[in-house]
Amino acid sequence: MMFRVEKCFCLILFISAASVYGDDYKVKSISKKQFGWGHSPYWDVKTQTLYFVDIYGGSVNSYKPATKKLFSAKIVHGPHATTSLIIPYEGMENKFVVGVNSSVANLTWDGMSSTASNPAVIAELTENKTLHSHTGKADPMGRLWIGTIAQFYKNSSGGAQIPLNQGAEYMISGTGKVIKRIPDITAPEGLVWSLNKTLMYFANCYEGKIQLYDYDNESGDISNKRVIFDGPKMNVGGLPAGMAMDTEGKIWVAQFTNGTVIRIDPDSGKVLRTLKLPAEQVTNLAFGGKNLDVLYVTTSQLNKGYIPLTKYAGRVYAITGLMSSDSDDYKVTSISKKNFFWGQSPFWDVKTQTLYFADIYGGTVNSYKPSIRRLCSAKIVPARSAKSQGTVSAIIPYEGIENKFVIGVNNSVANLTWDGMSCTASKPAVIAELTPNKTQHTHFGKADPMGRLWIGTIGQLYKNGTGGLAIPLNQGAQYMLSATGKVMKKISNITSPEGLVWSRNKTLMYFANLFEDAIELYDYDNESGDISFKRVVFNGAKMNIRGVPAGMAMDTEGKIWVSQVTNGTVIRVDPDSGKVLRTLKLPTEQLTSLVFGGKNLDVLYVTSSQLDKAYTPLSKYAGRVFAVTGLTSSSGKPIVGYPGQRIVRI
Ligand SMILES: *[C@@H]1O[C@H](CO)[C@@H](O)[C@H](O)[C@H]1NC(C)=O
Ligand SMILES: *[C@@H]1O[C@H](CO)[C@@H](O)[C@H](O)[C@H]1NC(C)=O
Ligand SMILES: *[C@@H]1O[C@H](CO)[C@@H](O)[C@H](O)[C@H]1NC(C)=O
Ligand SMILES: *[C@@H]1O[C@H](CO)[C@@H](O)[C@H](O)[C@H]1NC(C)=O
Ligand SMILES: *[C@@H]1O[C@H](CO)[C@@H](O)[C@H](O)[C@H]1NC(C)=O
Ligand SMILES: *[C@@H]1O[C@H](CO)[C@@H](O)[C@H](O)[C@H]1NC(C)=O
Ligand SMILES: *[C@@H]1O[C@H](CO)[C@@H](O)[C@H](O)[C@H]1NC(C)=O
Ligand SMILES: *[C@@H]1O[C@H](CO)[C@@H](O)[C@H](O)[C@H]1NC(C)=O
Ligand SMILES: *[C@@H]1O[C@H](CO)[C@@H](O)[C@H](O)[C@H]1NC(C)=O
Ligand SMILES: *[C@@H]1O[C@H](CO)[C@@H](O)[C@H](O)[C@H]1NC(C)=O
Ligand SMILES: *[C@@H]1O[C@H](CO)[C@@H](O)[C@H](O)[C@H]1NC(C)=O
Ligand SMILES: *[C@@H]1O[C@H](CO)[C@@H](O)[C@H](O)[C@H]1NC(C)=O
């Protein structure tokens, strides 16, 4: 007779395709009911139902999110019977395997009635009746794994204590044979199998460890035990209990007594993320919901009477809004300690492996070669002072011409010859004035996919009544220089025109309208450079996102990285949904622009400013240029972006 419970694929599918970062997950209890010892949540895809047990309550429970209905049935198995898990049989309706007392049994239940069939015992796990079955799971073959644990007792000071090393982890073979797989365990808890079915992870709760075994899917044999996570040693609060794997192969762990769920990388053992719950005794968890993107978490109130428990103890929780976040281990370093006044328009040149950028009020163009860590600045106009109002706003090399650049200077676009190393450069040779209004100056600039220059203008910043910075409204514009050198105003009536990126297929243009806190999208004609059909794809204020969008850079996944001025953050935005996928923190607030660079185009260079220096206290990091490294996408692959596009012709 084949003993076979439903395969647990559904236990290890999870987070849908989302690859998003955000701390905006939500924790909600599915009902106000407090269970004594909620455990072993199981999400049934077929019936879209969450099943779980209350161990000391001796009940099995079901919850259908669609109807928000919770049902409980007490198991009839003598007084004070315990239940440890409930898993449906594959292909049979209303038929489950349950753990009751020290045995495994069949149960027939419609999932709604307050009574179920008497459990029909299949196998006794242990002769010792003071032990009872504990949590478990079906392995990738559909075989049941289930643990045993001794009874908690009250110690001399009234706390719950458990006899040590009395439990074990068992596997029920295909022929119904009980095989002890891991002996002498105090509290056997979570189990997960690697997606390729060659590894098994086991939570040794009492020791605070997650153990890894080689796993043979045919036989269910395990071997070669090693420890991949040691909570107490790593100073991670709580003890690992239930576990669930997500589609990225990362493991979510219920940290018993700590009120947390952590996500760990099973390869490194590192904690990637920590979620907080309002109950401390977090026992177990399972992904569920229509998209398998809800994390259902059971909790207990085992130590009731000994420690004060709140009304949240013992509830079952649904955590939603979880987005993948693996690499929080990106690094931010400044390329030098130099504080620029108003860094802007970073450009990564693949040919020379050099980062170029302008300091608008500093009046310089700058180059930085990471290979030799050399930063060079050449003065183009005198730095900002009462006497000088000169500005330099962008620097982009010409395609195919050495040491020749287009720059923005004052209200004009000009040619510049510079070797990228000297402190001096040629005098700028003006190509075109963008506006006759000399109080305006050029701002951020970039070449489009055709190699034409796009560059904005803005009014002069001034000090307002309280000494803060203000900018004349709607005085600026976004210009394009045609291949014949004609200045074409593309977007008028803009306070502060900022970042530009084009879709890879060259049909769309994204434009950061800083003052409106918006990213605008235009249809873009690559031949003519015409733009049309403006719509807003991102509105920070509406979405309650602090800071305002300035610079933009696109990665090879088509996502847009945006430097948020005034918030010290760089966000990664999905241009289709407008959603923020990720937030990076930098040590200064006024992040003006950014570009991908480095040999592999996996370094994000970010410029900043110290514009509000006299008004708000700025740190020693204000105005530095930063290199963000170690950025990886949810799949673990490095984030790679695009370099700057050189100017082809003006
Ligand atoms: C199950 O365990 C409880 C608690 O130990 C006990 O009272 C009950 O009699 C047991 N049931 C059966 C059928 O052995
Ligand atoms: C338990 O249910 C399975 C599947 O229906 C069946 O094959 C097996 O005989 C049952 N065992 C007992 C003890 O009822
Ligand atoms: C049965 O388990 C209890 C702990 O629950 C332990 O103290 C006792 O020694 C065990 N009895 C036998 C015969 O192993
Ligand atoms: C009793 O158990 C509690 C935990 O439930 C523990 O904090 C306490 O130290 C224990 N006391 C003794 C005397 O062992
Ligand atoms: C199975 O996946 C794990 C990672 O989850 C990996 O370390 C291991 O090499 C893979 N084994 C095989 C045979 O592919
Ligand atoms: C969880 O563990 C962390 C780290 O040890 C600790 O700072 C925190 O206070 C703990 N929380 C609870 C509720 O015990
Ligand atoms: C700027 O440089 C380009 C490319 O070398 C050249 O075609 C153009 O004539 C120059 N314009 C000025 C004003 O020097
Ligand atoms: C020139 O720009 C400034 C803002 O920088 C504005 O106040 C002024 O009205 C503009 N002058 C003309 C003639 O448009
Ligand atoms: C002046 O500008 C600062 C920002 O730079 C702003 O916080 C403040 O509210 C402004 N004050 C007035 C009177 O407009
Ligand atoms: C310029 O834009 C502002 C707000 O974006 C709007 O209120 C104003 O009417 C616009 N002016 C013109 C001339 O389009
Ligand atoms: C170009 O790419 C965008 C996404 O970046 C897509 O929405 C659009 O349909 C594509 N256009 C064409 C013509 O392929
Ligand atoms: C950035 O915004 C977040 C909220 O969106 C806020 O908590 C944080 O303090 C802000 N940081 C700075 C440097 O303004």
JSON list of N, CA and C in Angstrom, two decimals, residues 30-61:
[
{"chain": "A", "resi": 30, "resn": "ILE", "atom": "N", "xyz": [-5.49, 36.85, 10.60]},
{"chain": "A", "resi": 30, "resn": "ILE", "atom": "CA", "xyz": [-6.61, 36.38, 9.78]},
{"chain": "A", "resi": 30, "resn": "ILE", "atom": "C", "xyz": [-7.90, 36.41, 10.59]},
{"chain": "A", "resi": 31, "resn": "SER", "atom": "N", "xyz": [-7.77, 36.40, 11.91]},
{"chain": "A", "resi": 31, "resn": "SER", "atom": "CA", "xyz": [-8.94, 36.55, 12.79]},
{"chain": "A", "resi": 31, "resn": "SER", "atom": "C", "xyz": [-8.40, 36.92, 14.16]},
{"chain": "A", "resi": 32, "resn": "LYS", "atom": "N", "xyz": [-9.30, 37.28, 15.07]},
{"chain": "A", "resi": 32, "resn": "LYS", "atom": "CA", "xyz": [-8.82, 37.66, 16.39]},
{"chain": "A", "resi": 32, "resn": "LYS", "atom": "C", "xyz": [-8.63, 36.46, 17.29]},
{"chain": "A", "resi": 33, "resn": "LYS", "atom": "N", "xyz": [-8.94, 35.28, 16.77]},
{"chain": "A", "resi": 33, "resn": "LYS", "atom": "CA", "xyz": [-8.85, 34.07, 17.58]},
{"chain": "A", "resi": 33, "resn": "LYS", "atom": "C", "xyz": [-7.39, 33.78, 17.96]},
{"chain": "A", "resi": 34, "resn": "GLN", "atom": "N", "xyz": [-7.20, 33.51, 19.24]},
{"chain": "A", "resi": 34, "resn": "GLN", "atom": "CA", "xyz": [-5.86, 33.19, 19.73]},
{"chain": "A", "resi": 34, "resn": "GLN", "atom": "C", "xyz": [-5.76, 31.69, 19.97]},
{"chain": "A", "resi": 35, "resn": "PHE", "atom": "N", "xyz": [-4.85, 31.06, 19.27]},
{"chain": "A", "resi": 35, "resn": "PHE", "atom": "CA", "xyz": [-4.65, 29.63, 19.45]},
{"chain": "A", "resi": 35, "resn": "PHE", "atom": "C", "xyz": [-3.57, 29.41, 20.51]},
{"chain": "A", "resi": 36, "resn": "GLY", "atom": "N", "xyz": [-3.68, 28.26, 21.19]},
{"chain": "A", "resi": 36, "resn": "GLY", "atom": "CA", "xyz": [-2.68, 27.97, 22.23]},
{"chain": "A", "resi": 36, "resn": "GLY", "atom": "C", "xyz": [-1.31, 27.71, 21.62]},
{"chain": "A", "resi": 37, "resn": "TRP", "atom": "N", "xyz": [-1.32, 26.92, 20.57]},
{"chain": "A", "resi": 37, "resn": "TRP", "atom": "CA", "xyz": [-0.05, 26.56, 19.94]},
{"chain": "A", "resi": 37, "resn": "TRP", "atom": "C", "xyz": [-0.30, 26.30, 18.45]},
{"chain": "A", "resi": 38, "resn": "GLY", "atom": "N", "xyz": [-0.53, 27.38, 17.74]},
{"chain": "A", "resi": 38, "resn": "GLY", "atom": "CA", "xyz": [-0.73, 27.27, 16.29]},
{"chain": "A", "resi": 38, "resn": "GLY", "atom": "C", "xyz": [0.53, 26.73, 15.65]},
{"chain": "A", "resi": 39, "resn": "HIS", "atom": "N", "xyz": [0.35, 25.85, 14.66]},
{"chain": "A", "resi": 39, "resn": "HIS", "atom": "CA", "xyz": [1.54, 25.27, 14.03]},
{"chain": "A", "resi": 39, "resn": "HIS", "atom": "C", "xyz": [1.17, 24.64, 12.68]},
{"chain": "A", "resi": 40, "resn": "SER", "atom": "N", "xyz": [2.22, 24.29, 11.94]},
{"chain": "A", "resi": 40, "resn": "SER", "atom": "CA", "xyz": [2.12, 23.51, 10.70]},
{"chain": "A", "resi": 40, "resn": "SER", "atom": "C", "xyz": [1.13, 24.07, 9.68]},
{"chain": "A", "resi": 41, "resn": "PRO", "atom": "N", "xyz": [1.25, 25.33, 9.32]},
{"chain": "A", "resi": 41, "resn": "PRO", "atom": "CA", "xyz": [0.36, 25.86, 8.29]},
{"chain": "A", "resi": 41, "resn": "PRO", "atom": "C", "xyz": [0.64, 25.16, 6.96]},
{"chain": "A", "resi": 42, "resn": "TYR", "atom": "N", "xyz": [-0.40, 24.88, 6.24]},
{"chain": "A", "resi": 42, "resn": "TYR", "atom": "CA", "xyz": [-0.28, 24.23, 4.93]},
{"chain": "A", "resi": 42, "resn": "TYR", "atom": "C", "xyz": [-1.22, 24.94, 3.98]},
{"chain": "A", "resi": 43, "resn": "TRP", "atom": "N", "xyz": [-0.70, 25.41, 2.85]},
{"chain": "A", "resi": 43, "resn": "TRP", "atom": "CA", "xyz": [-1.56, 26.07, 1.87]},
{"chain": "A", "resi": 43, "resn": "TRP", "atom": "C", "xyz": [-1.93, 25.06, 0.80]},
{"chain": "A", "resi": 44, "resn": "ASP", "atom": "N", "xyz": [-3.22, 24.86, 0.62]},
{"chain": "A", "resi": 44, "resn": "ASP", "atom": "CA", "xyz": [-3.70, 23.93, -0.39]},
{"chain": "A", "resi": 44, "resn": "ASP", "atom": "C", "xyz": [-4.12, 24.72, -1.64]},
{"chain": "A", "resi": 45, "resn": "VAL", "atom": "N", "xyz": [-3.35, 24.54, -2.70]},
{"chain": "A", "resi": 45, "resn": "VAL", "atom": "CA", "xyz": [-3.60, 25.29, -3.92]},
{"chain": "A", "resi": 45, "resn": "VAL", "atom": "C", "xyz": [-4.96, 24.93, -4.52]},
{"chain": "A", "resi": 46, "resn": "LYS", "atom": "N", "xyz": [-5.26, 23.65, -4.47]},
{"chain": "A", "resi": 46, "resn": "LYS", "atom": "CA", "xyz": [-6.49, 23.17, -5.12]},
{"chain": "A", "resi": 46, "resn": "LYS", "atom": "C", "xyz": [-7.74, 23.84, -4.53]},
{"chain": "A", "resi": 47, "resn": "THR", "atom": "N", "xyz": [-7.81, 23.86, -3.21]},
{"chain": "A", "resi": 47, "resn": "THR", "atom": "CA", "xyz": [-9.02, 24.42, -2.58]},
{"chain": "A", "resi": 47, "resn": "THR", "atom": "C", "xyz": [-8.79, 25.86, -2.11]},
{"chain": "A", "resi": 48, "resn": "GLN", "atom": "N", "xyz": [-7.58, 26.40, -2.36]},
{"chain": "A", "resi": 48, "resn": "GLN", "atom": "CA", "xyz": [-7.25, 27.77, -1.93]},
{"chain": "A", "resi": 48, "resn": "GLN", "atom": "C", "xyz": [-7.58, 27.96, -0.45]},
{"chain": "A", "resi": 49, "resn": "THR", "atom": "N", "xyz": [-7.08, 27.00, 0.31]},
{"chain": "A", "resi": 49, "resn": "THR", "atom": "CA", "xyz": [-7.37, 26.99, 1.75]},
{"chain": "A", "resi": 49, "resn": "THR", "atom": "C", "xyz": [-6.09, 26.85, 2.55]},
{"chain": "A", "resi": 50, "resn": "LEU", "atom": "N", "xyz": [-6.04, 27.57, 3.66]},
{"chain": "A", "resi": 50, "resn": "LEU", "atom": "CA", "xyz": [-4.93, 27.40, 4.60]},
{"chain": "A", "resi": 50, "resn": "LEU", "atom": "C", "xyz": [-5.38, 26.43, 5.68]},
{"chain": "A", "resi": 51, "resn": "TYR", "atom": "N", "xyz": [-4.63, 25.38, 5.91]},
{"chain": "A", "resi": 51, "resn": "TYR", "atom": "CA", "xyz": [-4.89, 24.46, 7.02]},
{"chain": "A", "resi": 51, "resn": "TYR", "atom": "C", "xyz": [-3.79, 24.64, 8.06]},
{"chain": "A", "resi": 52, "resn": "PHE", "atom": "N", "xyz": [-4.13, 24.47, 9.30]},
{"chain": "A", "resi": 52, "resn": "PHE", "atom": "CA", "xyz": [-3.11, 24.46, 10.36]},
{"chain": "A", "resi": 52, "resn": "PHE", "atom": "C", "xyz": [-3.70, 23.80, 11.59]},
{"chain": "A", "resi": 53, "resn": "VAL", "atom": "N", "xyz": [-2.84, 23.53, 12.55]},
{"chain": "A", "resi": 53, "resn": "VAL", "atom": "CA", "xyz": [-3.31, 22.87, 13.77]},
{"chain": "A", "resi": 53, "resn": "VAL", "atom": "C", "xyz": [-3.10, 23.76, 14.98]},
{"chain": "A", "resi": 54, "resn": "ASP", "atom": "N", "xyz": [-3.78, 23.41, 16.05]},
{"chain": "A", "resi": 54, "resn": "ASP", "atom": "CA", "xyz": [-3.47, 23.97, 17.36]},
{"chain": "A", "resi": 54, "resn": "ASP", "atom": "C", "xyz": [-3.04, 22.76, 18.19]},
{"chain": "A", "resi": 55, "resn": "ILE", "atom": "N", "xyz": [-1.76, 22.64, 18.44]},
{"chain": "A", "resi": 55, "resn": "ILE", "atom": "CA", "xyz": [-1.22, 21.39, 18.99]},
{"chain": "A", "resi": 55, "resn": "ILE", "atom": "C", "xyz": [-1.88, 21.02, 20.32]},
{"chain": "A", "resi": 56, "resn": "TYR", "atom": "N", "xyz": [-1.77, 21.90, 21.30]},
{"chain": "A", "resi": 56, "resn": "TYR", "atom": "CA", "xyz": [-2.36, 21.57, 22.60]},
{"chain": "A", "resi": 56, "resn": "TYR", "atom": "C", "xyz": [-3.88, 21.73, 22.58]},
{"chain": "A", "resi": 57, "resn": "GLY", "atom": "N", "xyz": [-4.37, 22.52, 21.64]},
{"chain": "A", "resi": 57, "resn": "GLY", "atom": "CA", "xyz": [-5.83, 22.68, 21.51]},
{"chain": "A", "resi": 57, "resn": "GLY", "atom": "C", "xyz": [-6.46, 21.44, 20.89]},
{"chain": "A", "resi": 58, "resn": "GLY", "atom": "N", "xyz": [-5.62, 20.59, 20.28]},
{"chain": "A", "resi": 58, "resn": "GLY", "atom": "CA", "xyz": [-6.12, 19.35, 19.69]},
{"chain": "A", "resi": 58, "resn": "GLY", "atom": "C", "xyz": [-7.07, 19.57, 18.52]},
{"chain": "A", "resi": 59, "resn": "SER", "atom": "N", "xyz": [-6.88, 20.67, 17.81]},
{"chain": "A", "resi": 59, "resn": "SER", "atom": "CA", "xyz": [-7.81, 20.96, 16.71]},
{"chain": "A", "resi": 59, "resn": "SER", "atom": "C", "xyz": [-7.09, 21.04, 15.37]},
{"chain": "A", "resi": 60, "resn": "VAL", "atom": "N", "xyz": [-7.88, 20.83, 14.32]},
{"chain": "A", "resi": 60, "resn": "VAL", "atom": "CA", "xyz": [-7.42, 21.17, 12.98]},
{"chain": "A", "resi": 60, "resn": "VAL", "atom": "C", "xyz": [-8.26, 22.36, 12.53]},
{"chain": "A", "resi": 61, "resn": "ASN", "atom": "N", "xyz": [-7.67, 23.20, 11.70]},
{"chain": "A", "resi": 61, "resn": "ASN", "atom": "CA", "xyz": [-8.33, 24.46, 11.35]},
{"chain": "A", "resi": 61, "resn": "ASN", "atom": "C", "xyz": [-8.18, 24.75, 9.87]}
]
